[in-house]
Amino acid sequence: MNTAPIALVTGASRGIGKAIAKELAKSGFIVYGTYAHNKAEADETCKEIQELGFQAQMFQVNVAHSEEITAFFDTVVKPAGTLHVLVNNAGITKDGLLLRMKDQDFDDVISVNLRGAFICAREAAKLMVKSRYGRIINISSIVGEMGNAGQVNYAAAKAGLLGMTKAMAKELASRSITVNAITPGFITTDMTKELTDDMREHYSKSIPLGRLGTVDDIAAAVVFLASAQASYITGQVLGINGGLYC
Ligand code: NAP
């Protein structure tokens, strides 16, 4: 029987989630990663981790659909016994100014970034409560703290994630389950590749450390919060933004 602890990372096929999956696998977790659309990229990530000699599997679970999440927990996670770490990382943007933002664009962003995280956390907590151990890490955003023009939907979802983190932390503390949030600043991934060179330069100049962040900057913090050493940290929001919001 495999006794390594299990970490579930949503949106693990690309970007920040991929780096988190790799680093958790390197630190001894069996990683269950999820993706929504791009199987080829998910398979590639899985292969990269396995070729390094670590354990990972990828599953197609669209976190906007609660029935896909519950089916995944029923058929994959519960039979594995327990879950040690959940990283709610899957996220999307559908940007637009308030006056032109469609209801659907608001709902879609809330569904993936906030409601999806809530359902994953609820299902994970059912298992973690039984084993009286768990780490839930929610990937929010600096935008949830300071707002951003054109991202009313995304800012609402990411700010909601912060409130949810603190409430869950209070509910689950008595079972030794910690719940924390990370608020990345501007990180180089597909999500930020639409930035023009001018915008990139503008943002870099306004970041005290003088550069955009990397996916590894975020993954390193997740590995720490997921570790046994972080057992007295809960309900916290860790900004990783080069000093942009401090
Ligand atoms: P990304 O490169 O666009 O990757 C997004 C990941 O989420 C992909 O694996 C994608 O899988 C998955 N995903 C998208 N919709 C999904 C859904 N409905 N169900 C399940 N998985 C879904 O994004 P990223 O930049 O790495 O961002 C990761 C997280 O960090 C997000 O929550 C984002 O809001 C947050 N964040 C990012 C930045 C930044 O500057 N990049 C800053 C602050 C916070 P598919 O390819 O299969 O769709």
XYZ file of N, CA, C and O and ligand atoms in Angstrom, residues 10-18 20 34-39 41-42 60-65 68 88-93 108 111-113 139-143 154 158 161 182-192 212-213 215 218, ligand 1:
280
model
N -5.855 21.996 -7.800
C -6.749 22.266 -8.929
C -6.036 23.192 -9.917
O -5.217 24.032 -9.531
N -6.356 23.008 -11.207
C -5.706 23.830 -12.230
C -4.199 23.606 -12.253
O -3.417 24.550 -12.264
N -3.820 22.315 -12.291
C -2.391 21.975 -12.150
C -1.690 21.783 -13.493
O -0.513 21.451 -13.516
N -2.395 21.978 -14.583
C -1.785 21.664 -15.883
C -0.826 22.731 -16.369
O 0.081 22.452 -17.151
N -1.033 23.970 -15.940
C -0.219 25.091 -16.462
C 0.127 26.047 -15.332
O -0.448 25.984 -14.249
N 1.027 26.971 -15.648
C 1.248 28.150 -14.802
C 1.583 27.857 -13.357
O 2.390 26.974 -13.032
N 0.946 28.606 -12.465
C 1.242 28.510 -11.032
C 0.905 27.108 -10.505
O 1.669 26.521 -9.733
N -0.224 26.566 -10.944
C -0.648 25.239 -10.470
C 0.348 24.155 -10.837
O 0.602 23.232 -10.059
N 0.906 24.267 -12.035
C 1.913 23.286 -12.484
C 3.151 23.344 -11.578
O 3.666 22.309 -11.139
N 3.280 24.437 -8.512
C 2.897 23.933 -7.188
C 2.887 22.394 -7.197
O 3.412 21.752 -6.281
N -5.680 18.615 -11.250
C -6.856 18.683 -12.117
C -6.656 19.748 -13.186
O -5.825 20.637 -13.058
N -7.463 19.602 -14.247
C -7.494 20.595 -15.321
C -8.928 20.607 -15.837
O -9.742 19.741 -15.472
N -9.214 21.565 -16.726
C -10.585 21.636 -17.230
C -10.668 21.291 -18.709
O -11.560 20.563 -19.132
N -9.758 21.844 -19.505
C -9.927 21.750 -20.961
C -8.768 21.085 -21.685
O -8.977 20.339 -22.616
N -7.541 21.384 -21.263
C -6.385 21.074 -22.080
C -5.670 19.803 -21.603
O -4.716 19.845 -20.826
N -6.152 18.653 -22.118
C -5.604 17.355 -21.671
C -4.126 17.205 -22.040
O -3.330 16.688 -21.257
N -1.770 19.378 -22.279
C -0.882 20.087 -21.357
C -0.842 19.395 -19.982
O 0.202 19.304 -19.339
N -2.005 18.887 -19.565
C -2.058 18.168 -18.283
C -1.193 16.906 -18.347
O -0.435 16.608 -17.415
N -9.514 15.261 -15.275
C -10.304 16.364 -15.845
C -11.495 16.642 -14.924
O -12.407 15.822 -14.820
N -11.444 17.758 -14.237
C -12.512 18.141 -13.305
C -12.752 19.640 -13.469
O -11.925 20.458 -13.046
N -13.850 19.984 -14.077
C -14.164 21.409 -14.239
C -14.776 21.913 -12.928
O -15.882 21.503 -12.559
N -14.073 22.788 -12.234
C -14.534 23.194 -10.904
C -15.753 24.119 -10.953
O -16.326 24.450 -9.914
N -16.160 24.499 -12.166
C -17.406 25.275 -12.289
C -18.621 24.351 -12.169
O -19.747 24.827 -12.022
N -18.382 23.043 -12.239
C -19.492 22.076 -12.203
C -19.396 21.251 -10.927
O -18.564 20.346 -10.832
N -19.112 17.469 -11.058
C -17.816 16.885 -11.471
C -16.885 16.798 -10.261
O -16.117 15.850 -10.117
N -6.466 25.165 -3.729
C -7.474 25.714 -4.644
C -6.801 26.760 -5.512
O -6.651 27.915 -5.124
N -6.371 26.314 -6.689
C -5.592 27.195 -7.568
C -6.318 27.547 -8.862
O -6.054 28.596 -9.454
N -7.234 26.677 -9.313
C -7.881 26.909 -10.621
C -8.509 28.300 -10.649
O -9.188 28.702 -9.704
N -8.261 29.014 -11.723
C -8.823 30.364 -11.805
C -8.889 30.832 -13.241
O -8.133 30.377 -14.097
N -9.826 31.737 -13.492
C -9.949 32.350 -14.819
C -10.200 33.848 -14.648
O -10.585 34.307 -13.558
N -9.977 34.574 -15.731
C -10.389 35.982 -15.772
C -11.335 36.172 -16.957
O -11.214 35.463 -17.966
N -19.430 33.489 -14.371
C -18.402 32.493 -14.726
C -17.174 32.627 -13.826
O -16.613 31.623 -13.366
N -18.002 31.431 -10.386
C -18.182 29.963 -10.367
C -16.865 29.223 -10.269
O -16.743 28.258 -9.509
N -15.888 29.641 -11.064
C -14.606 28.923 -11.056
C -13.776 29.327 -9.837
O -13.320 28.477 -9.064
N -13.590 30.634 -9.643
C -12.603 31.106 -8.660
C -13.089 31.023 -7.218
O -12.266 30.869 -6.313
N -5.500 30.002 -3.475
C -4.741 30.973 -4.264
C -5.691 32.106 -4.661
O -6.511 31.979 -5.573
N -5.574 33.192 -3.920
C -6.382 34.382 -4.182
C -5.575 35.284 -5.115
O -4.924 34.809 -6.046
N -5.597 36.591 -4.888
C -4.837 37.509 -5.746
C -4.714 38.862 -5.053
O -5.585 39.270 -4.287
N -3.656 39.562 -5.392
C -3.492 40.946 -4.938
C -4.703 41.791 -5.356
O -5.066 42.754 -4.684
N -5.337 41.373 -6.454
C -6.503 42.119 -6.950
C -7.677 42.035 -5.964
O -8.493 42.954 -5.878
N -13.444 39.467 -11.009
C -12.271 38.751 -10.474
C -11.928 39.259 -9.067
O -11.639 38.470 -8.156
N -11.870 36.962 -5.733
C -10.631 36.783 -4.969
C -10.741 37.366 -3.562
O -10.140 36.840 -2.614
N -12.661 34.877 -1.554
C -11.799 33.764 -1.149
C -11.073 34.080 0.170
O -10.825 33.189 0.983
N -2.970 32.669 -0.270
C -1.825 33.374 -0.850
C -2.378 34.380 -1.846
O -3.307 34.066 -2.611
N -1.842 35.590 -1.801
C -2.271 36.602 -2.768
C -1.078 36.972 -3.655
O -0.288 37.859 -3.314
N -0.950 36.263 -4.796
C 0.145 36.622 -5.705
C -0.079 38.006 -6.301
O -1.221 38.440 -6.501
N 1.041 38.670 -6.589
C 0.961 39.916 -7.366
C 0.930 39.558 -8.843
O 0.207 38.643 -9.236
N 1.729 40.232 -9.660
C 1.765 39.906 -11.087
C 2.808 38.821 -11.326
O 3.993 39.040 -11.104
N 2.343 37.671 -11.783
C 3.213 36.504 -11.982
C 3.217 36.165 -13.477
O 2.151 36.195 -14.122
N 4.381 35.858 -14.001
C 4.475 35.535 -15.434
C 3.877 34.158 -15.714
O 4.448 33.135 -15.344
N 2.685 34.149 -16.338
C 2.012 32.903 -16.764
C 1.161 33.239 -17.987
O 1.128 34.399 -18.428
N 0.408 32.249 -18.474
C -0.518 32.506 -19.589
C -1.508 33.620 -19.227
O -1.931 34.390 -20.078
N -1.880 33.670 -17.922
C -2.901 34.638 -17.499
C -2.430 36.075 -17.696
O -3.215 36.966 -17.932
N -1.125 36.291 -17.599
C -0.599 37.661 -17.721
C 0.125 37.881 -19.053
O 0.724 38.937 -19.260
N 8.319 41.212 -12.294
C 7.146 40.386 -12.072
C 7.583 39.120 -11.331
O 8.763 38.757 -11.368
N 6.638 38.468 -10.693
C 6.975 37.249 -9.954
C 7.044 36.042 -10.872
O 6.596 36.086 -12.029
N 6.410 31.649 -11.175
C 5.562 30.594 -10.595
C 6.265 29.924 -9.412
O 5.611 29.502 -8.454
N 5.669 31.442 -5.990
C 4.409 31.045 -5.333
C 4.506 29.605 -4.818
O 4.111 29.307 -3.684
P -3.272 29.945 -15.962
O -1.860 29.891 -16.437
O -4.304 30.566 -16.834
O -3.719 28.440 -15.582
C -5.010 28.222 -15.089
C -5.168 26.765 -14.673
O -6.503 26.623 -14.163
C -5.029 25.782 -15.816
O -4.487 24.576 -15.343
C -6.471 25.583 -16.250
O -6.703 24.327 -16.902
C -7.174 25.614 -14.904
N -8.595 25.940 -15.021
C -9.163 26.994 -15.661
N -10.500 26.932 -15.564
C -10.768 25.815 -14.843
C -11.955 25.189 -14.423
N -13.155 25.677 -14.725
N -11.870 24.045 -13.710
C -10.658 23.506 -13.408
N -9.500 24.046 -13.784
C -9.557 25.179 -14.497
O -3.389 30.718 -14.581
P -2.239 31.132 -13.522
O -1.730 32.461 -13.896
O -1.322 29.994 -13.319
O -3.155 31.346 -12.219
C -3.344 30.323 -11.248
C -4.097 30.932 -10.063
O -3.346 32.035 -9.548
C -5.470 31.489 -10.444
O -6.383 31.262 -9.402
C -5.203 32.971 -10.590
O -6.356 33.726 -10.393
C -4.164 33.185 -9.509
N -3.346 34.372 -9.719
C -2.556 34.503 -10.831
C -1.783 35.654 -10.973
C -0.893 35.881 -12.168
O -0.328 36.987 -12.278
N -0.701 34.917 -13.053
C -1.833 36.658 -9.999
C -2.652 36.480 -8.895
C -3.392 35.325 -8.749
P -7.134 24.269 -18.475
O -5.962 24.770 -19.261
O -7.433 22.839 -18.714
O -8.340 25.165 -18.605
